Amino acid sequence: MTQQTPVPSQPAGPASLRIGAMEFGAGEPALHSFRTALQSVPANRILLHDGDDSGKIIVVAEGWLATSKSSLSGEVQLIDFLLPGDVADPTSADGKTAGLSIEAVTDAKVCVIPLPAWHSMLAASPQLARAHEHVQAAERSRLSERMLRLGRGSAESRIAYALIELCLRLKPLGLSENCAFHLPLTQRHIGDFTGLTAVHVCRTLRRFVRNGLVETADHMDIRINDLSALAEVAGAEPERLAAEITPAAD
Amino acid sequence: MTQQTPVPSQPAGPASLRIGAMEFGAGEPALHSFRTALQSVPANRILLHDGDDSGKIIVVAEGWLATSKSSLSGEVQLIDFLLPGDVADPTSADGKTAGLSIEAVTDAKVCVIPLPAWHSMLAASPQLARAHEHVQAAERSRLSERMLRLGRGSAESRIAYALIELCLRLKPLGLSENCAFHLPLTQRHIGDFTGLTAVHVCRTLRRFVRNGLVETADHMDIRINDLSALAEVAGAEPERLAAEITPAAD
DNA sequence: CGGGTAATTGAGCTGGTTCAATCTGAGTGG
DNA sequence: CCACTCAGATTGAACCAGCTCAATTACCCG
């Protein structure tokens, strides 16, 4: 079965790389750079520290990464999760230092591309530039949605929103079927993402389960049983949300 | 005095427009578009509603705008303030609808530029593209900083950070001298910005004043008396912060 | 002077935190 | 195979920062 299935576009290594909803395959001039720069990183590896010299972007090919900031007292706020097809540009306004940390949440494969190279790739391929714009727009939308809940939402609404957001994002990647998906996250991660204590994340999730909104297995496999009820708690409309936070095909 | 002062670069209307730290003057091909599209908007006018069809960006020439999102229950979260030189791109991932609302906080002057026109302007002027990138990077950095406080900070740290951020941003615009500046904001605005109640904003500001961290006059003129103490409360380093959240000159 | 918006201050309430104990499951080494 | 360990999840109980409700004051504008 392994041998007989013809593999059209991925002979050995990854012959194509996803940026947002678009695949960049063998024909693209961009591909060469992707290929040479692809590298594996183990879970929990920190790729970049807030304040480091940066000057590069990171394209996720596989696995989960997260961007974060932490306070002097060591508390962490996850800013965003990066899934395959996402592009992280940690550069702050000075054009040099990183404005956030980037770490691998799971084992992952990424391309690290120096900013100048990235710019010429964007200039060379309008397709790529367009895809990148969609990815950026999706990230902006997610950040605003999350800021709204962070500033104004209850714990329930924050967590409900987080579950829905992740479900919606995983769907186009083929990692969420029927609102069931795997979250490679501890409750601490979810707490750092939603601005809550791990303890309170636990309580709130249990309540969701008790009320039949979601089901959990293995502490990490989630199934949203009652999407509309959960969306009500989150104060979100899943259809609209999907369009806004998920990179469009073109 | 009004008449005798020669006005070198701004004869009648604005002959130049600032994007980030850069001025785009008469020589720039971009200028024509800026000029024709410049328009005044009164305070409190909503330029764009979350969910509206968008397809344009907004360049601030004068005054304060704010981007925001609101929950179904009517609570508002300000996502960012837009000051002269800032560029708001409200477009979400679908490329069509706006992911946030934009409103004028004070009387303001803005250019509204359709996305296609904007793209060709960027393509025509690498200068402009570069300036826009700095502005975007600055905004990203601000958002992460604020998310950190929103998720993990106390009321004091959120407000202290907001004051420092605004002070730093106003300085290069010539609107902040010696840590003294005018905030055209109600306490409700500050609350919507920091995810707090107006009442609690009031209490916290009073406490800052009592402790000699800041001084206020007219409810809107702020002077930071003890920047390092305030920065300590905010959990921030002003110098580094300035570099990260303020668009670089080039 | 009347009316309306914003600021201020008081008094209680509560959602989420903190601290702490217990429980679970995956390794690990013998 | 079991004992031991260690990280994460779960649950209880007390506490507190920030909220809500409410009253008062200050200020602007017609």
Coordinates of C-alpha atoms (C1' of nucleotides) in Angstrom, one line a residue:
Chain A
M1 CA 0.0 0.0 0.0
T2 CA 2.9 2.3 0.8
Q3 CA 4.5 1.4 -2.4
Q4 CA 1.7 1.1 -4.8
T5 CA 0.0 4.4 -4.2
P6 CA 1.5 6.9 -6.6
V7 CA 2.6 10.1 -4.9
P8 CA 2.1 12.8 -7.4
S9 CA 3.7 15.8 -5.8
Q10 CA 5.7 14.6 -2.8
P11 CA 8.3 12.1 -3.9
A12 CA 10.9 12.2 -1.1
G13 CA 10.9 15.3 1.0
P14 CA 8.1 17.8 0.8
A15 CA 7.9 18.8 -2.8
S16 CA 5.4 21.5 -2.0
L17 CA 4.7 23.8 0.8
R18 CA 1.5 25.3 1.9
I19 CA 1.2 29.1 2.5
G20 CA -2.3 29.7 3.8
A21 CA -4.7 27.8 1.6
M22 CA -2.3 27.6 -1.4
E23 CA 0.3 25.0 -2.3
F24 CA 3.5 26.1 -3.8
G25 CA 4.8 23.2 -5.9
A26 CA 7.7 22.2 -8.1
G27 CA 7.0 24.9 -10.8
E28 CA 7.3 27.8 -8.4
P29 CA 10.6 29.7 -8.3
A30 CA 9.9 30.0 -4.6
L31 CA 10.2 26.4 -4.0
H32 CA 13.9 26.0 -4.1
S33 CA 14.3 28.3 -1.1
F34 CA 11.6 26.5 0.8
R35 CA 13.3 23.2 0.2
T36 CA 16.8 24.1 1.2
A37 CA 15.6 25.8 4.4
L38 CA 13.3 23.1 5.7
Q39 CA 14.2 21.9 9.2
S40 CA 12.8 19.9 12.0
V41 CA 12.4 21.2 15.5
P42 CA 11.4 19.1 18.6
A43 CA 8.6 20.0 20.8
N44 CA 9.2 22.7 23.4
R45 CA 12.2 24.0 21.5
I46 CA 12.3 27.8 21.5
L47 CA 13.1 29.1 18.1
L48 CA 13.4 32.7 19.0
H49 CA 13.4 34.8 22.2
D50 CA 11.5 38.1 22.5
G51 CA 14.2 40.7 22.1
D52 CA 16.6 38.6 20.1
D53 CA 18.0 39.8 16.8
S54 CA 15.6 38.5 14.3
G55 CA 15.5 39.4 10.6
K56 CA 13.8 36.3 9.4
I57 CA 10.4 34.8 9.0
I58 CA 9.3 31.3 9.8
V59 CA 7.0 29.3 7.7
V60 CA 5.3 26.3 9.4
A61 CA 5.2 23.1 7.3
E62 CA 4.1 20.7 10.0
G63 CA 3.2 20.7 13.6
W64 CA 2.1 23.4 16.1
L65 CA 4.1 26.4 17.1
A66 CA 3.1 29.3 19.3
T67 CA 4.1 32.9 19.6
S68 CA 4.2 34.4 23.1
K69 CA 5.3 37.2 25.3
S70 CA 6.1 36.9 29.0
S71 CA 6.1 39.4 31.8
L72 CA 9.1 40.0 34.0
S73 CA 7.4 37.9 36.7
G74 CA 7.4 34.9 34.3
E75 CA 3.8 34.8 33.4
V76 CA 3.2 33.8 29.8
Q77 CA 0.7 35.0 27.3
L78 CA 0.4 33.0 24.1
I79 CA -0.3 35.5 21.3
D80 CA -1.2 33.0 18.6
F81 CA -0.8 29.4 17.5
L82 CA 1.0 28.8 14.2
L83 CA -0.3 25.9 12.2
P84 CA 0.9 24.5 8.9
G85 CA 0.7 27.2 6.2
D86 CA 1.2 30.0 8.7
V87 CA 4.0 32.5 8.5
A88 CA 5.4 34.1 11.6
D89 CA 7.1 37.5 11.2
P90 CA 8.4 38.3 14.6
T91 CA 10.1 41.5 13.5
S92 CA 9.1 44.6 15.5
A93 CA 9.1 48.2 14.2
D94 CA 12.9 48.7 14.4
G95 CA 13.2 46.0 11.7
K96 CA 15.8 44.2 13.8
T97 CA 14.7 42.7 17.1
A98 CA 11.9 40.2 17.6
G99 CA 8.8 41.5 19.4
L100 CA 7.8 38.0 20.6
S101 CA 9.1 34.5 21.3
I102 CA 8.4 31.6 19.1
E103 CA 8.4 28.0 20.3
A104 CA 7.5 24.6 19.0
V105 CA 4.5 23.2 20.8
T106 CA 4.8 19.8 19.1
D107 CA 7.6 18.4 17.0
A108 CA 7.4 20.5 13.9
K109 CA 9.0 21.2 10.5
V110 CA 9.6 24.8 9.6
C111 CA 11.4 26.9 7.0
V112 CA 13.4 29.8 8.4
I113 CA 13.8 32.4 5.7
P114 CA 16.0 35.5 6.0
L115 CA 13.9 38.7 5.5
P116 CA 15.8 39.8 2.3
A117 CA 15.3 36.4 0.7
W118 CA 11.7 36.4 1.7
H119 CA 11.2 39.8 0.2
S120 CA 12.6 38.8 -3.1
M121 CA 10.5 35.7 -3.1
L122 CA 7.4 37.8 -2.5
A123 CA 8.5 40.1 -5.3
A124 CA 9.1 37.2 -7.7
S125 CA 5.8 35.5 -7.1
P126 CA 2.6 37.6 -6.9
Q127 CA 0.9 34.3 -6.0
L128 CA 3.0 34.0 -2.9
A129 CA 2.6 37.6 -2.0
R130 CA -1.1 37.2 -2.2
A131 CA -1.1 34.0 -0.1
H132 CA 1.0 35.7 2.5
E133 CA -1.4 38.6 2.6
H134 CA -4.3 36.3 3.3
V135 CA -2.4 34.6 6.0
Q136 CA -1.6 37.9 7.6
A137 CA -5.2 39.1 7.4
A138 CA -6.3 35.9 9.0
E139 CA -3.9 36.4 11.9
R140 CA -5.0 40.0 12.4
S141 CA -8.6 38.9 12.6
R142 CA -7.8 36.2 15.0
L143 CA -5.9 38.6 17.2
S144 CA -8.8 41.1 17.3
E145 CA -11.3 38.4 18.1
R146 CA -9.2 37.1 20.9
M147 CA -8.4 40.6 22.3
L148 CA -12.2 41.2 22.5
R149 CA -12.6 38.1 24.7
L150 CA -9.5 38.8 26.6
G151 CA -10.6 42.2 27.5
R152 CA -14.3 41.7 27.8
G153 CA -15.2 38.1 27.9
S154 CA -15.8 35.6 30.8
A155 CA -13.6 32.5 31.2
E156 CA -16.4 30.5 29.5
S157 CA -16.5 32.7 26.5
R158 CA -12.7 32.8 26.2
I159 CA -12.4 29.0 26.2
A160 CA -15.4 28.4 24.1
Y161 CA -14.0 30.8 21.5
A162 CA -10.5 29.2 21.6
L163 CA -12.0 25.8 21.0
I164 CA -14.1 27.1 18.1
E165 CA -11.2 29.0 16.6
L166 CA -8.9 26.0 16.7
C167 CA -11.5 23.7 15.3
L168 CA -12.2 26.0 12.4
R169 CA -8.5 26.4 11.7
L170 CA -7.8 22.7 11.8
K171 CA -10.6 21.9 9.5
P172 CA -9.0 23.1 6.2
L173 CA -5.9 21.3 7.2
G174 CA -7.8 18.0 7.4
L175 CA -7.1 17.8 11.1
S176 CA -10.7 18.3 12.3
E177 CA -13.6 16.1 11.2
N178 CA -17.0 16.8 12.4
C179 CA -15.9 19.2 15.0
A180 CA -13.6 16.5 16.5
F181 CA -9.9 17.2 16.7
H182 CA -6.7 16.7 18.6
L183 CA -5.3 19.5 20.7
P184 CA -1.7 18.9 21.5
L185 CA -2.0 21.2 24.4
T186 CA -1.8 21.1 28.2
Q187 CA -4.4 23.0 30.2
R188 CA -1.5 25.3 31.0
H189 CA -1.2 26.1 27.3
I190 CA -4.9 26.8 27.1
G191 CA -4.6 29.0 30.1
D192 CA -1.7 30.9 28.7
F193 CA -3.6 31.3 25.5
T194 CA -6.8 32.6 27.1
G195 CA -5.3 34.5 30.0
L196 CA -6.6 32.1 32.6
T197 CA -5.2 29.8 35.2
A198 CA -4.8 26.2 34.3
V199 CA -7.0 25.4 37.3
H200 CA -9.8 27.5 36.0
V201 CA -9.4 26.1 32.5
C202 CA -9.9 22.7 34.0
R203 CA -13.0 23.7 35.9
T204 CA -14.5 25.4 32.8
L205 CA -13.8 22.5 30.5
R206 CA -15.4 20.1 33.0
R207 CA -18.4 22.3 33.1
F208 CA -18.7 22.3 29.3
V209 CA -18.4 18.5 29.4
R210 CA -21.1 18.2 32.1
N211 CA -23.4 20.4 30.1
G212 CA -22.8 18.3 26.9
L213 CA -21.2 21.1 25.0
V214 CA -18.0 19.2 24.3
E215 CA -16.6 15.7 24.9
T216 CA -13.0 14.9 25.7
A217 CA -10.8 11.8 25.5
D218 CA -7.3 11.4 26.5
H219 CA -7.3 15.0 27.8
M220 CA -6.4 16.1 24.3
D221 CA -9.0 14.8 21.9
I222 CA -11.9 17.2 21.7
R223 CA -15.3 16.8 20.2
I224 CA -17.6 19.8 20.0
N225 CA -21.0 18.2 20.5
D226 CA -23.2 21.3 20.4
L227 CA -21.5 23.8 18.2
S228 CA -24.3 26.3 18.3
A229 CA -24.5 26.3 22.0
L230 CA -20.7 26.7 22.3
A231 CA -20.8 29.5 19.7
E232 CA -23.4 31.2 21.8
V233 CA -21.2 31.0 24.8
A234 CA -18.3 32.3 22.8
G235 CA -20.4 35.1 21.3
A236 CA -19.4 34.0 17.8
E237 CA -20.9 32.9 14.5
P238 CA -18.9 30.0 13.2
E239 CA -19.6 30.5 9.5
R240 CA -18.6 34.1 9.5
L241 CA -15.7 33.4 11.8
A242 CA -14.4 30.7 9.5
A243 CA -14.3 33.2 6.6
E244 CA -12.5 35.8 8.6
I245 CA -9.8 33.8 10.5
T246 CA -9.0 31.2 7.9
P247 CA -6.8 32.1 4.9
A248 CA -8.9 32.2 1.7
A249 CA -7.9 30.0 -1.2
D250 CA -7.5 33.1 -3.4
Chain B
M1 CA 2.3 85.6 13.8
T2 CA -0.1 83.4 11.9
Q3 CA 0.7 85.3 8.7
Q4 CA 4.3 86.0 9.0
T5 CA 5.6 82.5 9.6
P6 CA 6.6 81.0 6.3
V7 CA 5.1 77.6 5.8
P8 CA 7.7 75.8 3.7
S9 CA 6.0 72.5 2.8
Q10 CA 2.3 73.0 3.4
P11 CA 1.0 75.8 1.3
A12 CA -2.7 75.2 1.3
G13 CA -3.8 71.7 1.8
P14 CA -1.4 69.1 3.1
A15 CA 1.3 68.9 0.5
S16 CA 2.8 65.9 2.1
L17 CA 1.5 63.0 4.1
R18 CA 3.2 61.0 6.7
I19 CA 3.3 57.2 6.6
G20 CA 5.0 56.0 9.8
A21 CA 8.1 58.1 10.2
M22 CA 8.4 59.1 6.6
E23 CA 6.9 62.0 4.7
F24 CA 5.7 61.6 1.2
G25 CA 6.0 64.9 -0.5
A26 CA 5.3 66.5 -3.8
G27 CA 7.8 64.5 -5.8
E28 CA 6.3 61.1 -4.9
P29 CA 4.0 59.6 -7.5
A30 CA 2.0 58.4 -4.5
L31 CA 1.1 61.9 -3.5
H32 CA -1.6 62.5 -6.0
S33 CA -3.8 59.8 -4.7
F34 CA -3.3 60.9 -1.2
R35 CA -4.3 64.4 -2.0
T36 CA -7.5 63.6 -3.9
A37 CA -8.7 61.2 -1.3
L38 CA -8.1 63.3 1.8
Q39 CA -11.3 63.9 3.8
S40 CA -12.3 65.3 7.2
V41 CA -14.3 63.3 9.6
P42 CA -15.9 64.6 12.8
A43 CA -15.3 63.0 16.2
N44 CA -17.3 59.9 17.0
R45 CA -18.1 59.3 13.4
I46 CA -17.9 55.6 12.6
L47 CA -16.0 55.1 9.4
L48 CA -16.5 51.4 9.1
H49 CA -18.5 48.7 10.9
D50 CA -17.2 45.3 11.8
G51 CA -18.6 43.0 9.1
D52 CA -19.1 45.7 6.5
D53 CA -17.8 45.2 3.0
S54 CA -14.4 46.8 3.1
G55 CA -11.8 46.6 0.4
K56 CA -10.0 49.8 1.4
I57 CA -7.4 51.0 3.7
I58 CA -7.4 54.2 5.8
V59 CA -4.4 56.5 6.3
V60 CA -4.6 58.9 9.2
A61 CA -3.4 62.4 8.4
E62 CA -4.6 64.1 11.5
G63 CA -6.4 63.3 14.7
W64 CA -7.1 60.1 16.6
L65 CA -9.0 57.1 15.3
A66 CA -9.6 53.8 17.0
T67 CA -10.2 50.3 15.8
S68 CA -12.6 48.2 17.9
K69 CA -14.7 45.1 18.2
S70 CA -17.8 44.7 20.2
S71 CA -19.5 41.7 21.7
L72 CA -23.2 40.9 21.1
S73 CA -24.0 42.3 24.5
G74 CA -22.6 45.7 23.4
E75 CA -19.3 45.7 25.3
V76 CA -16.5 47.3 23.4
Q77 CA -12.9 46.5 23.2
L78 CA -10.6 49.0 21.5
I79 CA -8.0 47.1 19.5
D80 CA -5.7 50.0 18.7
F81 CA -5.5 53.7 18.4
L82 CA -4.6 55.1 15.1
L83 CA -2.5 58.3 15.1
P84 CA -1.2 60.4 12.2
G85 CA 0.9 58.3 9.9
D86 CA -0.9 55.1 10.8
V87 CA -2.5 52.9 8.2
A88 CA -5.6 50.8 9.1
D89 CA -6.2 47.7 7.0
P90 CA -9.5 46.3 8.4
T91 CA -9.7 43.5 5.8
S92 CA -10.1 40.0 7.2
A93 CA -9.0 36.8 5.6
D94 CA -11.8 36.6 3.1
G95 CA -10.4 39.7 1.5
K96 CA -13.8 41.4 1.5
T97 CA -15.4 42.0 4.9
A98 CA -14.0 44.2 7.7
G99 CA -12.8 42.3 10.8
L100 CA -13.2 45.4 13.0
S101 CA -14.9 48.8 13.3
I102 CA -13.0 52.0 12.8
E103 CA -14.2 55.3 14.4
A104 CA -12.9 58.8 14.8
V105 CA -12.1 59.6 18.4
T106 CA -11.4 63.2 17.6
D107 CA -12.1 65.3 14.5
A108 CA -9.7 63.8 12.0
K109 CA -8.4 63.9 8.5
V110 CA -8.0 60.6 6.6
C111 CA -7.3 59.2 3.2
V112 CA -9.5 56.3 2.2
I113 CA -7.8 54.4 -0.5
P114 CA -9.3 51.4 -2.3
L115 CA -7.2 48.2 -1.9
P116 CA -6.3 47.9 -5.6
A117 CA -5.1 51.5 -5.7
W118 CA -3.1 51.0 -2.6
H119 CA -1.5 47.9 -4.0
S120 CA -0.3 49.7 -7.1
M121 CA 0.9 52.6 -5.0
L122 CA 3.0 50.2 -2.9
A123 CA 4.3 48.5 -6.1
A124 CA 5.2 51.9 -7.5
S125 CA 7.0 53.2 -4.5
P126 CA 9.4 50.9 -2.6
Q127 CA 9.8 53.7 -0.1
L128 CA 6.1 53.7 0.6
A129 CA 6.0 49.9 0.8
R130 CA 8.9 50.0 3.3
A131 CA 7.2 52.7 5.4
H132 CA 4.0 50.7 5.4
E133 CA 5.9 47.7 6.6
H134 CA 7.3 49.6 9.5
V135 CA 3.9 50.8 10.4
Q136 CA 2.5 47.3 10.3
A137 CA 5.3 45.9 12.4
A138 CA 4.8 48.6 15.0
E139 CA 1.2 47.8 15.2
R140 CA 1.9 44.1 15.6
S141 CA 4.3 44.8 18.4
R142 CA 1.8 47.0 20.2
L143 CA -0.9 44.4 19.9
S144 CA 1.3 41.7 21.5
E145 CA 2.4 44.0 24.3
R146 CA -1.2 44.8 25.0
M147 CA -2.4 41.3 24.8
L148 CA 0.2 40.3 27.4
R149 CA -1.2 42.9 29.8
L150 CA -4.8 42.1 28.9
G151 CA -4.3 38.4 29.6
R152 CA -1.8 38.6 32.5
G153 CA -1.6 42.1 33.9
S154 CA -3.3 43.9 36.8
A155 CA -5.4 47.0 36.2
E156 CA -2.4 49.0 37.3
S157 CA -0.1 47.5 34.8
R158 CA -2.6 47.8 32.0
I159 CA -3.2 51.5 32.6
A160 CA 0.5 52.2 33.2
Y161 CA 1.4 50.5 30.0
A162 CA -1.3 52.4 28.0
L163 CA 0.0 55.7 29.3
I164 CA 3.5 54.8 28.4
E165 CA 2.6 53.5 25.0
L166 CA 0.6 56.6 24.1
C167 CA 3.3 58.9 25.4
L168 CA 5.9 57.1 23.3
R169 CA 3.8 57.2 20.2
L170 CA 2.9 60.8 20.5
K171 CA 6.5 61.9 21.0
P172 CA 7.7 61.5 17.4
L173 CA 4.6 63.3 16.3
G174 CA 5.6 66.3 18.4
L175 CA 2.5 65.8 20.6
S176 CA 4.4 64.8 23.7
E177 CA 7.0 66.9 25.4
N178 CA 8.8 65.8 28.4
C179 CA 6.3 63.0 29.1
A180 CA 3.4 65.5 29.0
F181 CA 0.7 65.1 26.5
H182 CA -3.0 65.5 25.8
L183 CA -5.2 62.4 25.7
P184 CA -8.4 63.2 23.9
L185 CA -10.0 60.3 25.7
T186 CA -12.7 59.7 28.2
Q187 CA -12.1 57.2 31.0
R188 CA -14.6 55.0 29.2
H189 CA -12.2 55.0 26.2
I190 CA -9.3 54.1 28.4
G191 CA -11.5 51.3 29.9
D192 CA -12.5 50.0 26.6
F193 CA -8.8 50.1 25.6
T194 CA -7.5 48.3 28.7
G195 CA -10.4 45.9 29.3
L196 CA -11.5 47.6 32.4
T197 CA -14.5 49.5 33.8
A198 CA -14.4 53.3 33.5
V199 CA -14.9 53.3 37.3
H200 CA -11.9 51.3 37.8
V201 CA -9.8 53.4 35.4
C202 CA -10.7 56.4 37.5
R203 CA -9.7 54.7 40.8
T204 CA -6.5 53.5 39.3
L205 CA -5.5 56.9 37.8
R206 CA -6.3 58.6 41.1
R207 CA -4.0 56.2 42.8
F208 CA -1.2 57.0 40.3
V209 CA -1.8 60.7 41.0
R210 CA -1.8 60.2 44.8
N211 CA 1.5 58.3 44.5
G212 CA 3.1 60.9 42.4
L213 CA 3.5 58.7 39.3
V214 CA 1.5 61.0 37.1
E215 CA -0.3 64.4 37.1
T216 CA -3.5 65.3 35.4
A217 CA -5.1 68.5 34.4
D218 CA -8.4 69.1 32.7
H219 CA -9.0 65.3 32.9
M220 CA -7.2 64.9 29.7
D221 CA -3.8 66.5 30.0
I222 CA -1.4 63.9 31.4
R223 CA 2.1 64.3 32.7
I224 CA 4.2 61.3 33.6
N225 CA 6.1 62.5 36.6
D226 CA 8.0 59.3 37.4
L227 CA 8.5 57.4 34.2
S228 CA 10.7 54.7 35.7
A229 CA 8.3 53.9 38.5
L230 CA 5.4 53.9 36.0
A231 CA 7.4 51.6 33.7
E232 CA 8.0 49.3 36.6
V233 CA 4.3 49.1 37.2
A234 CA 3.8 48.5 33.5
G235 CA 6.5 45.9 33.4
A236 CA 8.1 47.7 30.4
E237 CA 11.4 49.2 29.4
P238 CA 10.6 52.6 27.8
E239 CA 13.7 52.7 25.5
R240 CA 13.2 49.3 24.1
L241 CA 9.5 49.7 23.8
A242 CA 9.9 52.9 21.8
A243 CA 12.0 51.1 19.3
E244 CA 9.5 48.3 19.0
I245 CA 6.2 50.1 18.8
T246 CA 7.1 53.3 17.0
P247 CA 7.7 53.1 13.2
A248 CA 11.3 53.5 12.4
A249 CA 12.5 56.3 10.1
D250 CA 13.9 53.7 7.6
Chain C
dC1 C1' -30.8 78.2 34.9
dG2 C1' -31.7 73.4 33.3
dG3 C1' -30.0 69.2 31.2
dG4 C1' -26.7 66.0 29.9
dT5 C1' -22.2 63.9 30.0
dA6 C1' -18.1 62.6 32.4
dA7 C1' -15.6 62.0 36.8
dT8 C1' -15.4 60.7 41.4
dT9 C1' -16.2 58.1 45.6
dG10 C1' -18.6 54.6 48.6
dA11 C1' -20.2 49.8 49.6
dG12 C1' -21.0 45.3 48.7
dC13 C1' -20.6 41.2 45.4
dT14 C1' -18.4 37.7 42.6
dG15 C1' -15.6 35.4 39.1
dG16 C1' -11.4 33.9 38.9
dT17 C1' -7.1 33.3 41.7
dT18 C1' -4.3 31.0 45.1
dC19 C1' -2.9 27.4 47.9
dA20 C1' -3.1 22.8 48.7
dA21 C1' -4.4 18.0 48.4
dT22 C1' -5.4 14.1 45.7
dC23 C1' -5.5 11.4 41.5
dT24 C1' -4.0 9.6 37.0
dG25 C1' -1.0 7.8 33.6
dA26 C1' 3.4 7.4 31.2
dG27 C1' 8.0 6.3 31.8
dT28 C1' 12.0 4.1 34.1
dG29 C1' 14.9 1.1 36.4
dG30 C1' 15.5 -2.9 38.9
Chain D
dC1 C1' 6.3 -7.4 37.1
dC2 C1' 6.3 -3.9 40.4
dA3 C1' 7.9 0.3 42.9
dC4 C1' 9.1 5.0 42.2
dT5 C1' 8.8 9.4 40.0
dC6 C1' 7.1 13.1 37.7
dA7 C1' 4.0 16.0 34.9
dG8 C1' -0.5 17.0 34.3
dA9 C1' -5.5 16.9 35.7
dT10 C1' -8.9 17.4 39.1
dT11 C1' -11.2 19.1 43.1
dG12 C1' -11.9 21.8 47.5
dA13 C1' -11.7 26.1 50.2
dA14 C1' -10.6 30.7 51.1
dC15 C1' -9.4 35.1 49.3
dC16 C1' -9.3 39.4 46.6
dA17 C1' -9.1 42.5 42.4
dG18 C1' -12.1 44.4 39.8
dC19 C1' -17.2 44.7 39.0
dT20 C1' -21.9 46.5 39.9
dC21 C1' -24.9 49.6 41.7
dA22 C1' -25.7 54.0 43.4
dA23 C1' -25.1 58.7 44.9
dT24 C1' -22.6 63.0 44.4
dT25 C1' -20.0 66.4 42.1
dA26 C1' -18.0 69.0 38.2
dC27 C1' -18.4 71.0 34.0
dC28 C1' -20.0 72.3 29.6
dC29 C1' -23.5 74.2 26.4
dG30 C1' -27.8 76.2 24.9

